[in-house]
Amino acid sequence: MNASGKTRTSARGLIALVAVACVIYGCSSGPAAIDRVVRKDDFVKYQHYLDQHDQQPAEAWLAWRSNETGSPVEALRKADVAISQTENPFTPDDPRAVQLGELVYSTSCVTCHGPKADGRDASGRALMGHKDFTHSHARMVLQMNPNRLVEWYQVVDQVTASEHPTPDGSTAVMPAMGEQLTREQIWLALNWLASDQAIESKVER
Ligand code: HEC
């Protein structure tokens, strides 16, 4: 085989490789970016209900939803416990779910996982849950394992996750949060984490 033949072969190889990668990881840049992730009016309203409900996220959420929909809180609570814990009721490319998810994340998860979901605070210092959800390896695992969100759901709902010691030597612990959050809130926060928005927030904020 002459030199130009080799070049053609490797070019073809490259195209095939890209095609395979496209099938596995998806080649589109994903859902369009949402201009304003946490809408200010959502934030103000939710904060208002949190203040009224002793900073209890589930109670605040149900009261807010009740006010918006006119359904009684108890009916909403019942509907919430009917939400599956093993099947994601949203998708990470549903803009409204992602917006609400960031709202939950920014009030219940941000202190440990960081404003950019990379396990660091605003000045870049490693936080308690120093897992970097935006790392390319983490994104790859997420895309390749359709069950990943269900595994995550279990961690947030009922696992007290304790992993690597923090830089100051103490142990990082994530409390099981199933008692504090509605099922809807947990799924929403996870859909935000799984959305492209979570990665884009790295540059936007
Ligand atoms: C008190 C601190 C803290 C809070 C609050 C917290 N986490 Fe965590 N989280 C951790 C720690 C610590 C770990 C385990 C160590 C790690 O992976 O960095 C963890 C692990 C996780 C994992 C498992 C990651 C994996 O790949 O196995 C998920 C998913 C997660 N957290 C999501 C959330 C969500 C969503 C919220 C908010 C609803 C939240 N966490 C609130 C500290 C926290």
mmCIF file of N, CA, C and O and ligand atoms in Angstrom, residues 108-109 111-113 128-131 133 148 152 155-156 161 163-164 172-175 177 181 189-190 193, ligand 1:
data_model
loop_
_atom_site.group_PDB
_atom_site.id
_atom_site.type_symbol
_atom_site.label_atom_id
_atom_site.label_comp_id
_atom_site.label_asym_id
_atom_site.label_seq_id
_atom_site.Cartn_x
_atom_site.Cartn_y
_atom_site.Cartn_z
ATOM 1 N N SER A 108 -30.758 22.748 48.413
ATOM 2 C CA SER A 108 -30.537 21.567 49.272
ATOM 3 C C SER A 108 -29.196 20.868 49.064
ATOM 4 O O SER A 108 -28.807 20.055 49.888
ATOM 5 N N CYS A 109 -28.519 21.113 47.977
ATOM 6 C CA CYS A 109 -27.325 20.325 47.670
ATOM 7 C C CYS A 109 -26.054 21.171 47.539
ATOM 8 O O CYS A 109 -24.945 20.656 47.670
ATOM 9 N N THR A 111 -24.434 23.365 49.222
ATOM 10 C CA THR A 111 -23.433 23.576 50.270
ATOM 11 C C THR A 111 -22.339 22.522 50.213
ATOM 12 O O THR A 111 -21.205 22.798 50.564
ATOM 13 N N CYS A 112 -22.673 21.309 49.812
ATOM 14 C CA CYS A 112 -21.660 20.250 49.757
ATOM 15 C C CYS A 112 -21.139 19.989 48.345
ATOM 16 O O CYS A 112 -19.990 19.604 48.179
ATOM 17 N N HIS A 113 -22.001 20.146 47.342
ATOM 18 C CA HIS A 113 -21.569 19.794 45.979
ATOM 19 C C HIS A 113 -21.122 20.998 45.152
ATOM 20 O O HIS A 113 -20.599 20.826 44.056
ATOM 21 N N MET A 128 -17.198 19.278 50.907
ATOM 22 C CA MET A 128 -17.500 17.969 51.498
ATOM 23 C C MET A 128 -17.714 16.853 50.472
ATOM 24 O O MET A 128 -17.028 15.856 50.474
ATOM 25 N N GLY A 129 -18.709 17.066 49.620
ATOM 26 C CA GLY A 129 -18.954 16.047 48.605
ATOM 27 C C GLY A 129 -18.099 16.387 47.415
ATOM 28 O O GLY A 129 -18.566 16.959 46.454
ATOM 29 N N HIS A 130 -16.798 16.051 47.483
ATOM 30 C CA HIS A 130 -15.925 16.611 46.455
ATOM 31 C C HIS A 130 -15.935 15.829 45.157
ATOM 32 O O HIS A 130 -15.005 15.859 44.372
ATOM 33 N N LYS A 131 -17.005 15.124 44.939
ATOM 34 C CA LYS A 131 -17.197 14.488 43.641
ATOM 35 C C LYS A 131 -17.447 15.578 42.592
ATOM 36 O O LYS A 131 -18.207 16.502 42.837
ATOM 37 N N PHE A 133 -19.274 16.295 39.475
ATOM 38 C CA PHE A 133 -20.320 15.783 38.584
ATOM 39 C C PHE A 133 -20.121 16.234 37.143
ATOM 40 O O PHE A 133 -20.755 15.707 36.249
ATOM 41 N N ARG A 148 -28.121 4.970 35.895
ATOM 42 C CA ARG A 148 -27.316 5.804 36.783
ATOM 43 C C ARG A 148 -28.179 6.704 37.675
ATOM 44 O O ARG A 148 -27.916 6.854 38.860
ATOM 45 N N TRP A 152 -28.371 7.003 41.686
ATOM 46 C CA TRP A 152 -28.229 8.293 42.375
ATOM 47 C C TRP A 152 -29.435 8.554 43.280
ATOM 48 O O TRP A 152 -29.296 9.036 44.382
ATOM 49 N N VAL A 155 -29.026 6.884 46.473
ATOM 50 C CA VAL A 155 -28.055 7.549 47.350
ATOM 51 C C VAL A 155 -28.731 8.723 48.054
ATOM 52 O O VAL A 155 -28.671 8.846 49.282
ATOM 53 N N VAL A 156 -29.398 9.572 47.282
ATOM 54 C CA VAL A 156 -30.005 10.770 47.883
ATOM 55 C C VAL A 156 -31.121 10.365 48.846
ATOM 56 O O VAL A 156 -31.250 10.916 49.936
ATOM 57 N N ALA A 161 -23.967 8.532 52.451
ATOM 58 C CA ALA A 161 -22.737 8.342 51.673
ATOM 59 C C ALA A 161 -21.564 8.951 52.407
ATOM 60 O O ALA A 161 -21.555 10.117 52.739
ATOM 61 N N GLU A 163 -17.478 9.127 52.058
ATOM 62 C CA GLU A 163 -16.352 8.714 51.235
ATOM 63 C C GLU A 163 -15.050 9.354 51.671
ATOM 64 O O GLU A 163 -14.827 9.563 52.844
ATOM 65 N N HIS A 164 -14.276 9.722 50.672
ATOM 66 C CA HIS A 164 -12.944 10.280 50.907
ATOM 67 C C HIS A 164 -12.940 11.307 52.036
ATOM 68 O O HIS A 164 -13.848 12.101 52.135
ATOM 69 N N ALA A 172 -16.175 13.130 54.956
ATOM 70 C CA ALA A 172 -17.304 13.725 54.246
ATOM 71 C C ALA A 172 -18.501 12.784 54.321
ATOM 72 O O ALA A 172 -18.388 11.613 53.997
ATOM 73 N N VAL A 173 -19.605 13.301 54.765
ATOM 74 C CA VAL A 173 -20.789 12.459 54.884
ATOM 75 C C VAL A 173 -21.978 13.127 54.213
ATOM 76 O O VAL A 173 -22.247 14.296 54.451
ATOM 77 N N MET A 174 -22.656 12.381 53.382
ATOM 78 C CA MET A 174 -23.899 12.880 52.824
ATOM 79 C C MET A 174 -25.053 12.191 53.535
ATOM 80 O O MET A 174 -25.139 10.974 53.529
ATOM 81 N N PRO A 175 -25.912 12.988 54.167
ATOM 82 C CA PRO A 175 -27.022 12.362 54.883
ATOM 83 C C PRO A 175 -28.052 11.803 53.909
ATOM 84 O O PRO A 175 -28.191 12.304 52.798
ATOM 85 N N MET A 177 -31.458 11.844 52.429
ATOM 86 C CA MET A 177 -32.316 13.023 52.422
ATOM 87 C C MET A 177 -33.768 12.733 52.063
ATOM 88 O O MET A 177 -34.564 13.641 51.862
ATOM 89 N N LEU A 181 -36.978 15.651 51.604
ATOM 90 C CA LEU A 181 -37.357 16.095 50.260
ATOM 91 C C LEU A 181 -38.503 15.249 49.722
ATOM 92 O O LEU A 181 -38.617 14.073 50.065
ATOM 93 N N ALA A 189 -33.771 17.494 41.100
ATOM 94 C CA ALA A 189 -32.362 17.844 41.331
ATOM 95 C C ALA A 189 -31.445 16.940 40.503
ATOM 96 O O ALA A 189 -30.466 17.396 39.909
ATOM 97 N N LEU A 190 -31.790 15.654 40.422
ATOM 98 C CA LEU A 190 -30.950 14.720 39.669
ATOM 99 C C LEU A 190 -31.017 14.984 38.164
ATOM 100 O O LEU A 190 -30.020 14.842 37.457
ATOM 101 N N LEU A 193 -28.704 17.740 37.538
ATOM 102 C CA LEU A 193 -27.313 17.248 37.554
ATOM 103 C C LEU A 193 -26.959 16.514 36.262
ATOM 104 O O LEU A 193 -25.834 16.574 35.790
HETATM 105 C C1 HEC B 1 -23.911 17.422 53.851
HETATM 106 C C2 HEC B 1 -23.274 17.376 52.561
HETATM 107 C C3 HEC B 1 -24.076 16.902 51.372
HETATM 108 C C4 HEC B 1 -25.315 17.347 50.952
HETATM 109 C C5 HEC B 1 -26.209 18.414 51.576
HETATM 110 C C6 HEC B 1 -25.607 16.626 49.730
HETATM 111 N N1 HEC B 1 -24.586 15.770 49.444
HETATM 112 FE FE1 HEC B 1 -24.540 14.436 47.898
HETATM 113 N N2 HEC B 1 -22.797 13.621 48.620
HETATM 114 C C7 HEC B 1 -22.086 14.119 49.699
HETATM 115 C C8 HEC B 1 -20.943 13.253 49.922
HETATM 116 C C9 HEC B 1 -19.901 13.449 50.987
HETATM 117 C C10 HEC B 1 -21.010 12.231 48.946
HETATM 118 C C11 HEC B 1 -20.068 11.048 48.764
HETATM 119 C C12 HEC B 1 -18.707 11.451 48.434
HETATM 120 C C13 HEC B 1 -18.480 11.840 47.013
HETATM 121 O O1 HEC B 1 -18.834 11.051 46.105
HETATM 122 O O2 HEC B 1 -17.877 12.921 46.823
HETATM 123 C C14 HEC B 1 -22.196 12.505 48.142
HETATM 124 C C15 HEC B 1 -22.608 11.716 47.080
HETATM 125 C C16 HEC B 1 -23.685 12.026 46.243
HETATM 126 C C17 HEC B 1 -24.093 11.254 45.095
HETATM 127 C C18 HEC B 1 -23.466 9.957 44.627
HETATM 128 C C19 HEC B 1 -22.477 10.218 43.550
HETATM 129 C C20 HEC B 1 -21.945 8.950 42.946
HETATM 130 O O3 HEC B 1 -21.509 9.024 41.801
HETATM 131 O O4 HEC B 1 -21.967 7.919 43.583
HETATM 132 C C21 HEC B 1 -25.147 11.904 44.532
HETATM 133 C C22 HEC B 1 -25.914 11.507 43.279
HETATM 134 C C23 HEC B 1 -25.418 13.066 45.338
HETATM 135 N N3 HEC B 1 -24.522 13.118 46.379
HETATM 136 C C24 HEC B 1 -26.407 13.976 45.055
HETATM 137 C C25 HEC B 1 -26.837 14.930 45.964
HETATM 138 C C26 HEC B 1 -28.028 15.729 45.784
HETATM 139 C C27 HEC B 1 -28.946 15.693 44.578
HETATM 140 C C28 HEC B 1 -28.149 16.508 46.894
HETATM 141 C C29 HEC B 1 -29.252 17.470 47.231
HETATM 142 C C30 HEC B 1 -30.604 16.960 47.168
HETATM 143 C C31 HEC B 1 -27.009 16.196 47.767
HETATM 144 N N4 HEC B 1 -26.238 15.239 47.164
HETATM 145 C C32 HEC B 1 -26.764 16.796 49.001
HETATM 146 C C33 HEC B 1 -22.408 15.233 50.455
HETATM 147 C C34 HEC B 1 -23.620 15.913 50.407
#
